[in-house]
XYZ file of C-alpha atoms in Angstrom:
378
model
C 0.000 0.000 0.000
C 1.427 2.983 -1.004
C -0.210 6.662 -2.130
C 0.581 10.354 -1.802
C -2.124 13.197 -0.973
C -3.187 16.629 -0.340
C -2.474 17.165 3.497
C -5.337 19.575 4.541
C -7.609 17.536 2.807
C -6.781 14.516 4.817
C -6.654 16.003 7.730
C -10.388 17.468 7.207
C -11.597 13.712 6.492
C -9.871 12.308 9.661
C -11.269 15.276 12.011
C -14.671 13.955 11.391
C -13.875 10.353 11.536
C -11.726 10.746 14.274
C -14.970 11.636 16.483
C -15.736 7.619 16.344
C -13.024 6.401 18.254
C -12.382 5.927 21.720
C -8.930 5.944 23.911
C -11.263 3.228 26.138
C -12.237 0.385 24.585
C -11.890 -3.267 25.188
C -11.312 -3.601 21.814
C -7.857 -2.691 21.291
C -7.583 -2.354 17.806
C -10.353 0.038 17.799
C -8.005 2.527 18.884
C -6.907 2.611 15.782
C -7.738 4.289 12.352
C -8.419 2.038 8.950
C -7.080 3.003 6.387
C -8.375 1.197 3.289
C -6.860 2.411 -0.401
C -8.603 0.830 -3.580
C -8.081 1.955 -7.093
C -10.865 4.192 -6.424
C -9.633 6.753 -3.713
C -9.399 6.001 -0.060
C -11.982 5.382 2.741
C -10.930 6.091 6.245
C -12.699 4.274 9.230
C -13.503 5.356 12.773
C -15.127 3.365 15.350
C -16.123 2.321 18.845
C -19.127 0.297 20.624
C -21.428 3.027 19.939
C -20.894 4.598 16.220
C -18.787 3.667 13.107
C -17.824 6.419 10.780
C -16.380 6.210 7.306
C -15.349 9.339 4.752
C -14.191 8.125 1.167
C -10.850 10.338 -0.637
C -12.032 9.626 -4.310
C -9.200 9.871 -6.896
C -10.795 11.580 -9.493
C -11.237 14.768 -7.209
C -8.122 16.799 -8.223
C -8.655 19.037 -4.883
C -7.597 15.788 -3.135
C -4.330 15.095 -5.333
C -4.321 11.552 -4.262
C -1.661 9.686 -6.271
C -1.823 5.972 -5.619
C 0.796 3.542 -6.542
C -0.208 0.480 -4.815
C -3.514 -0.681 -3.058
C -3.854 -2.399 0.473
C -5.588 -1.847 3.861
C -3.614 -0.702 7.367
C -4.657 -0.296 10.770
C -2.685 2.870 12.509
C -3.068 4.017 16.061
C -5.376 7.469 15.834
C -4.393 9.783 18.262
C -0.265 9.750 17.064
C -1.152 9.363 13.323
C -3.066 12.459 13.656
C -0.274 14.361 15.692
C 2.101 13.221 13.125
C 0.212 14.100 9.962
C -1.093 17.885 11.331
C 2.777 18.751 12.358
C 3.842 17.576 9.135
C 5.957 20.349 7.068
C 5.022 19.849 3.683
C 1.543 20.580 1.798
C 1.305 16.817 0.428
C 2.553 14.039 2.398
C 3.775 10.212 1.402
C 2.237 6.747 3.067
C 3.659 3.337 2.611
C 2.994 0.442 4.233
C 6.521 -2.063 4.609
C 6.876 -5.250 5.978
C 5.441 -6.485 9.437
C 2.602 -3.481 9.094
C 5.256 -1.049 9.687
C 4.413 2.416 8.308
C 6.476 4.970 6.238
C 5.030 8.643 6.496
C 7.165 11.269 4.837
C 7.159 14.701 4.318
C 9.203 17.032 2.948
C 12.316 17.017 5.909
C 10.195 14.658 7.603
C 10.339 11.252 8.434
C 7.827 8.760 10.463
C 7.863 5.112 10.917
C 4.947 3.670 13.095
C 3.614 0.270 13.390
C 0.423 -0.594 12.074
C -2.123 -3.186 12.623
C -3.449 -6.216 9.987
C -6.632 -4.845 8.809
C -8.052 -7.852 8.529
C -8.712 -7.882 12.537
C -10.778 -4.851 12.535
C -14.421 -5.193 13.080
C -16.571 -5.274 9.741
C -19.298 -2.452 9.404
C -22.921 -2.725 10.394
C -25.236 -3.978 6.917
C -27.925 -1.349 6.473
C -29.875 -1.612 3.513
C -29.537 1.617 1.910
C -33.028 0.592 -0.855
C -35.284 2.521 1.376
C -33.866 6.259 2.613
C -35.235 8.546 3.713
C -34.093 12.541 2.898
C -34.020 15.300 5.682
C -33.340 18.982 5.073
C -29.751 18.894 6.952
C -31.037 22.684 8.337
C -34.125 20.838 9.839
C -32.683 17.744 10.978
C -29.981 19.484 12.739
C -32.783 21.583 14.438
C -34.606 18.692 15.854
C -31.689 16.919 17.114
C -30.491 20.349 18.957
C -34.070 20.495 20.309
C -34.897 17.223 21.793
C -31.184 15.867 22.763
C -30.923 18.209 25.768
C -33.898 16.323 27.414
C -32.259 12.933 27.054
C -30.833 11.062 30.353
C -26.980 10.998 31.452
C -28.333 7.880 33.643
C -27.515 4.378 32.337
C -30.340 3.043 34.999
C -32.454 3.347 32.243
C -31.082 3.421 28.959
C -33.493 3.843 26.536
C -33.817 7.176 28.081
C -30.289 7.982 27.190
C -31.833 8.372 23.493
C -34.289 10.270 21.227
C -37.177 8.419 19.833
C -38.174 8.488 16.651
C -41.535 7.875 15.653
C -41.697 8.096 11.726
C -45.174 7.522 10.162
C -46.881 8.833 6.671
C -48.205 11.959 8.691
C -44.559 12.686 9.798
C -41.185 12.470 12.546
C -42.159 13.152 16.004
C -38.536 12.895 17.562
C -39.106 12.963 21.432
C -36.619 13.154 24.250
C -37.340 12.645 28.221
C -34.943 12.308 31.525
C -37.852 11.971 33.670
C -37.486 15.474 34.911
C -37.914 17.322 31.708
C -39.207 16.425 28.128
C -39.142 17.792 24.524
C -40.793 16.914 21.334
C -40.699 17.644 18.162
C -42.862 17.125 15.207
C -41.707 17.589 11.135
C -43.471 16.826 7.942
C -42.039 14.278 5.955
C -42.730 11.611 3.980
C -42.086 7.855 4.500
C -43.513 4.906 2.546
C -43.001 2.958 5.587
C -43.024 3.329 9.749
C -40.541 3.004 12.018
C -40.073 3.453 15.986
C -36.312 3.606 17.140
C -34.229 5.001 19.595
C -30.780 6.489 18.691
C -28.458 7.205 21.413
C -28.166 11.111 22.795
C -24.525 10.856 22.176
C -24.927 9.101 18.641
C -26.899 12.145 17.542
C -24.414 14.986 19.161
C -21.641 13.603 17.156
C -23.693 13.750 14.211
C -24.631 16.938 14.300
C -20.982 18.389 14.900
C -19.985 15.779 11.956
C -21.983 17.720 9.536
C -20.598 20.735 7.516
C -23.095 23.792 7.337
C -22.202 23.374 3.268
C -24.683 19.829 3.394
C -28.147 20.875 2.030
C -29.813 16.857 2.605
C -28.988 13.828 4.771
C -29.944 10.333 4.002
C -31.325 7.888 6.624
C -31.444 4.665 6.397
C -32.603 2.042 8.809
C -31.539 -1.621 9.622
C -33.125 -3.873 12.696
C -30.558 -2.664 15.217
C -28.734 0.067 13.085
C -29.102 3.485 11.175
C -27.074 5.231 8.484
C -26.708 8.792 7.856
C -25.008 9.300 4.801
C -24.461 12.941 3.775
C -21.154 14.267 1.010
C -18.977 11.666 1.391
C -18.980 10.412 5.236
C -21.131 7.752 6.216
C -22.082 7.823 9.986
C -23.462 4.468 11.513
C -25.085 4.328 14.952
C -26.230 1.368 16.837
C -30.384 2.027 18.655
C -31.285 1.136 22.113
C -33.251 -1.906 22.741
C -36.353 -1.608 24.322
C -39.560 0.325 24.508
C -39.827 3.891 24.663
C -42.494 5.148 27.466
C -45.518 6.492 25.921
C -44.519 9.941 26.370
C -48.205 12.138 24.879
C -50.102 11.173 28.194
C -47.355 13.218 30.141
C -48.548 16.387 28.171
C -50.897 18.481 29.689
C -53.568 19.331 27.445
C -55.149 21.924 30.028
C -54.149 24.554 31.754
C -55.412 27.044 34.354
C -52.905 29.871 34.089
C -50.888 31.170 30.853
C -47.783 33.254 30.614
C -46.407 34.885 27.101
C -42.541 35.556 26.767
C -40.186 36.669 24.554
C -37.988 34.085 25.029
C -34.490 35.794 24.894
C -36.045 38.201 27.948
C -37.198 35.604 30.091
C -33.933 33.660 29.499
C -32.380 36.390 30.673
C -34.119 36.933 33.418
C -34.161 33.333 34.557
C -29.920 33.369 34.145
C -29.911 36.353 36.467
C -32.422 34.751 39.185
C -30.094 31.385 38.669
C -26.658 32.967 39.742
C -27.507 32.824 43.395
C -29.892 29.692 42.999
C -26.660 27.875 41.440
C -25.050 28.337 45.079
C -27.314 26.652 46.834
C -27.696 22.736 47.551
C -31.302 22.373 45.936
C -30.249 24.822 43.108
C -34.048 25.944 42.930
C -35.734 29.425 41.830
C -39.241 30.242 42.209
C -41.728 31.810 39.811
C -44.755 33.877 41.355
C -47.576 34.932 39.192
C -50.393 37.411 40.500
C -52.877 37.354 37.586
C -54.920 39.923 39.371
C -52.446 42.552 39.309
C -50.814 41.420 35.827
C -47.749 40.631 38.100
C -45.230 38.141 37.488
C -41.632 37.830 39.321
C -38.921 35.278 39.631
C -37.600 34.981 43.036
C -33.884 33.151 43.165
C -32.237 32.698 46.686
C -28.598 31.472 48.526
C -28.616 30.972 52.258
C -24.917 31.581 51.705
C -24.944 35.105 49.353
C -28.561 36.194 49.940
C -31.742 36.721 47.415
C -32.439 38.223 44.220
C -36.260 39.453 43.336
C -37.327 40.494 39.431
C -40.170 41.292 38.256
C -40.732 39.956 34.837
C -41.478 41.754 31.354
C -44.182 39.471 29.704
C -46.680 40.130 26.668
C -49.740 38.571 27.887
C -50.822 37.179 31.547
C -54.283 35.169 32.248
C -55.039 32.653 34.367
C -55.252 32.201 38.145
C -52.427 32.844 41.171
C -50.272 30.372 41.103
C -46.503 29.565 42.742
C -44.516 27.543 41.529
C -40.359 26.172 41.938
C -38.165 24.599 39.337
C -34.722 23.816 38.396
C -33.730 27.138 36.619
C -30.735 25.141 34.135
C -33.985 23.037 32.451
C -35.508 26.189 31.841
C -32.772 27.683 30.321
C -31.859 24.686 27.736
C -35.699 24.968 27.143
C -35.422 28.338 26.161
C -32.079 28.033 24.529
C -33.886 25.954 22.249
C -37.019 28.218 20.513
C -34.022 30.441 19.486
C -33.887 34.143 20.088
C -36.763 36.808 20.066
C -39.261 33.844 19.657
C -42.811 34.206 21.448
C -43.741 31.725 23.375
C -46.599 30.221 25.854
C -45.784 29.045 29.388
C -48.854 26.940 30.437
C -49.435 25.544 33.886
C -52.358 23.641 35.318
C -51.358 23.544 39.532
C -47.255 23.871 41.403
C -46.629 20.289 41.560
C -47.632 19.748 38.017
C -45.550 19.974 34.855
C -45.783 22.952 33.100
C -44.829 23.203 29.102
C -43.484 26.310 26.968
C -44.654 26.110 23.416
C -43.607 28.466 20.213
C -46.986 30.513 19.766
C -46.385 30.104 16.013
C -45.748 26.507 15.856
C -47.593 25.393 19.059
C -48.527 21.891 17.544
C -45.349 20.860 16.709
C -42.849 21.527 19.373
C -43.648 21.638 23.673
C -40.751 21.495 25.953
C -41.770 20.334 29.607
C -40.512 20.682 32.713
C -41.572 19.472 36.331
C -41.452 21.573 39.432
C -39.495 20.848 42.398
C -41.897 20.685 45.247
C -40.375 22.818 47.954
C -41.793 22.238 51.344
């Protein structure tokens, strides 16, 4: 195995697939990076327990100026190979694979020799069908993902809550997310010939979304039994799905409420990041909202036994409703609100203090509620 290329452009190619691989595995040769050179161009391999991820060089793309003498496969160890190849002086750089898997990097004064690992050893890819794909406006897709994944639980107690379900019928994706404490859901207009329910992993769909260049218009999906593709330019990004079934979340959503607050949502994030920087001292990291509906009076109250209290009255659009107090973990709220985007308008609804109350885009109500349950407090 033997080839020449453009430097930069390799390096771009192995930033993405580097994401893939893990310093802890069990698996030692996962550790590593596949390199895998056909008369083609060359497809580089990432991968760990979780997600595989492959990006093909092709030949015929002169930006690449990939020169290839002789074909092969090698198995190199990630994190040097991709010390060595970014501190490399020259713009193009030399590979060669010798005897024993030893590899030959050179570089204009530079010279590397690191041993390599039989490719035959590494694990083969997932089989997805790729017949049946479904295509996603990358600008949406990325949307829903940022939406819904902050929801998803960091506990492995129950892991299929460490994901986002999809639901994907002929009327749509509804892509939910729920820790127990907090939920968000999000609904899109699509179509499918066919409908699936599947869970991808939170961490699965982070990586994605920092995988993908802002210059991809459409990503492919594609789903297997126990696997999904997204293929978008010329990466390939498997993830395994969680066994098991997803609670049925729509029962958790109020559909009634007895008092209604509307925001702008960059004020009240505002205001709620002020009211948390004393609330963020204390153990139960708590802050309280008190509405008056009499007055048309609404204020955030936000308290340290430690530093002391802060008191604001809020700036809202509309009030209606009854009196009501209620307490809540101020960082939910703020991921919640994070998520509408700036200078959107939206409804806070509640029904009583101990239960969950849900923010919804007044322009878009029916597709996307964010939830969050109060902390009782005495």
């Amino acid at each position: 195995m033997k080839f020449s290329i453009d430097r930069s452009k390799f390096i771009n190619q192995t930033s993405n697939v580097q994401r893939a691989i893990s310093t802890k595995t069990t698996i030692p040769i996962l550790t590593g990076m596949k390199l895998d050179l056909s008369e083609s161009g060359l497809t580089i391999t990432g991968s760990n327990s979780d997600i595989s991820i492959t990006s093909f060089i092709s030949k015929d793309d002169s930006e690449n100026d990939l020169k290839i003498e002789t074909t092969g496969s090698i198995v190199l160890p990630a994190r040097f190979f991709n010390e060595i190849i970014k501190k490399l002086p020259g713009d193009n750089f030399e590979l060669e694979v010798l005897e024993n898997n030893q590899t030959l990097i050179k570089s204009g004064v530079s010279e590397f020799t690191i041993n390599g690992l039989d490719a035959v050893n590494y694990p083969h890819l997932p089989e997805v069908e790729t017949d049946n794909q479904l295509v996603l406006p990358t600008d949406v897709f990325k949307e829903v993902v940022n939406q819904t994944v902050i929801a998803v639980s960091t506990q492995e107690s129950r892991p299929v809550l460490t994901g986002v379900n999809f639901l994907i019928t002929k009327e749509g994706l509804t892509a939910v997310a729920t820790d127990s404490h907090r939920l968000s859901q999000r609904r899109i207009n699509i179509t499918s010939d066919e409908d699936y329910n599947l869970i991808i992993p939170g961490k699965s769909l982070t990586e994605l979304v920092r995988t993908i260049s802002d210059s991809v218009k459409e990503i492919s999906m594609s789903i297997s039994e126990n696997q999904v593709l997204f293929s978008f330019d010329n990466i390939m990004f498997y993830s395994r799905l969680l066994d098991g079934r997803y609670p049925e979340t729509d029962r958790l959503i109020p559909e009634e409420s007895s008092t209604r607050l509307t925001f702008d949502s960059s004020k009240l994030l505002a205001s709620v990041e002020r009211a948390s920087l004393l609330s963020h001292e204390s153990r139960n990291n708590v802050i309280k909202l008190e509405i008056k509906a009499v007055d048309k009076k609404a204020t955030l109250y936000g308290n340290s036994p430690e530093v002391g209290t802060v008191e604001e009255v809020l700036d809202f659009d509309n009030l209606e409703g009854d009196d009501l107090e209620i307490s809540f973990n101020p960082d939910y709220l703020k991921d919640a609100l994070r998520s509408f985007g700036s200078n959107t308008t939206i409804e806070m609804s509640f029904t009583s203090p101990l239960h969950p109350f849900t923010l919804r885009p007044v322009d878009d109500r029916d597709n996307f509620v964010q939830l969050i349950t109060p902390v009782r407090t005495f």
